[in-house]
Amino acid sequence: MSSGSGSGSDPHLLSLLRAIRLRQSAPDAASAGEADTAAALSDIPVREEPEEEPESPRPADAGLLWRGDPGATLGRASMKAIPPIGGVNPSGPAAPVPTIPPIVGVRTGGPPGTEFPAAQNYPAIPRRFPGRTLPGPGAGPGRDGMDPADDAALRDTQRLLSTSLTFAGGPDAVAGRLWRALDQAQPALLESLPGAPDGQRAQLARAITWLIHTMDDPPALVTGCSAVGAALAECGIQWNQLHLVGAALAESMRTGMAPGTWRQEFDQAWRWTWQHTYEWIVHGGTLTAYQPTIWDTEVVEHDLRRDDLAVVRLRPFLPMPYRPGQYARFEVPAVPGIWRPYSLAGAPHREDVIELHVRAKTETGVSGTLVHHTRPGDRIRVTRAEGEMALPTESGRPILMIAGDTGVAPMKAMLAELAATADTRQAVLFWGVRDLTELYDIDALTALAAEIPRATVIPIVAEGDPGPYPSGLVTDAVATYGEWTRHEIYLAGPPLMIASTSEALHRLGVPRTRIHHDPPE
């Protein structure tokens, strides 16, 4: 804030205003920013080259601030090498700066889908800065204790960002150019993020829109960028993978404009915005070492397959990594504080949507709410993925999957991964059900198997008319169909089914080390 904001103001929120003031009072910043943008993107290495030149240190006037080893990974794995970040301004005082408090109020900007990250990640706290009480309406500084001049400076920067985005063709066009630049310069960055290219470009477009619409609300901006940093840290993003983003974003704006439209103040606004966005992202990534990461998701599809079973598809607002075969814990608003595990049946290489197969145990509770009281547009929270079930790394190792009931969900995810990667290894799925009515997802499974050169799906019906499928117990069918001692075997379903099937496989000569399943809960 300005000098009129007082010494008790939050230093994290002051940094953005100081940057804007410096930009306005430093006439040489324009030429420096323009030169750096050109330099940063002028020699992007071509991916086909056999060797990649080592990255040279970032010049002091590059417009991005750095701290620590540029190759270090954000998040838990890097905490021995990277000291915790207490503040957001590495050029500031050496004394620890208070951590950024979680602040409610990320406001919706633009059409539905542009409002991520959702505000319910963060508990509500009073809107005040440390050591300061907000004045009453119409008295002294503006909202949140900010000097009106600071509000005007933020709105001016927001206007420059919005105007340049319009001149550059809008968020979808800019996101497409930015994605292509990052794909050429930092392909490993995009490969670390879930989803197909189209989904990643759509998420970039939503992020750009959110950033502009939130620019005049510093508490929400800091909170949201911290959430982005936590999500990127969970994906294993490294700091040096982000150093071209600011310059690439400004260049994506410039190249989309008509000749003579680009102005130096556009370049300055985007680069200064990225400078502080980057710092808050790093801060949020560091916090993953000390607190769990929670994703907000939106229900995009709810399909009631039976009276007691639904397939629910959710889209996280921020990138959420997981391996096919893993599970995560979910919380619904109707039952706060209660988390229940469900396998993730999505395809992370194909889309940014996760899929749950839920059987209702009661009319209420988490399962009952997901099956009977959930509709598209509802919000559901989810923790980071867990579990050790994953496809074998040995490409020639054949796979046997045995599922009971909704235990077919993680098997569907692994089949989707085999299809997405064009894997040619043998894969066999036995799906044991009580009767024909329980084959709620057989069409989707059959379609997936058709995309895989050597995959087979075999339903086993225990009771009643089996229709075109074999009848009996799934353990008997597995013993009848072949010899499985060379296979990696995955089990999922009711605990009794897992125990009996595991013991039957061991009697058939399968080593226990080849039998994989998550512990029952």
CSV table of C-alpha atoms in Angstrom, one decimal, residues 28 94 146 151 163 188 220 294 311 321 399 413 423-424 503:
chain,number,residue,atom,x,y,z
A,28,ASP,CA,14.2,2.4,-17.9
A,94,ALA,CA,16.5,-11.4,6.1
A,146,MET,CA,-6.0,0.1,1.2
A,151,ASP,CA,-6.8,0.7,-5.4
A,163,THR,CA,-7.1,-4.6,-22.8
A,188,ALA,CA,8.7,-31.8,-19.4
A,220,ALA,CA,-7.8,-13.5,-3.1
A,294,ILE,CA,-6.9,-30.4,-0.9
A,311,VAL,CA,-21.0,-43.2,-11.7
A,321,PRO,CA,-1.9,-35.9,-10.5
A,399,ILE,CA,-1.3,-58.3,-16.4
A,413,ALA,CA,-8.3,-46.8,-15.0
A,423,ASP,CA,0.5,-50.7,-24.8
A,424,THR,CA,0.8,-54.1,-26.4
A,503,GLU,CA,-5.2,-67.3,-1.2
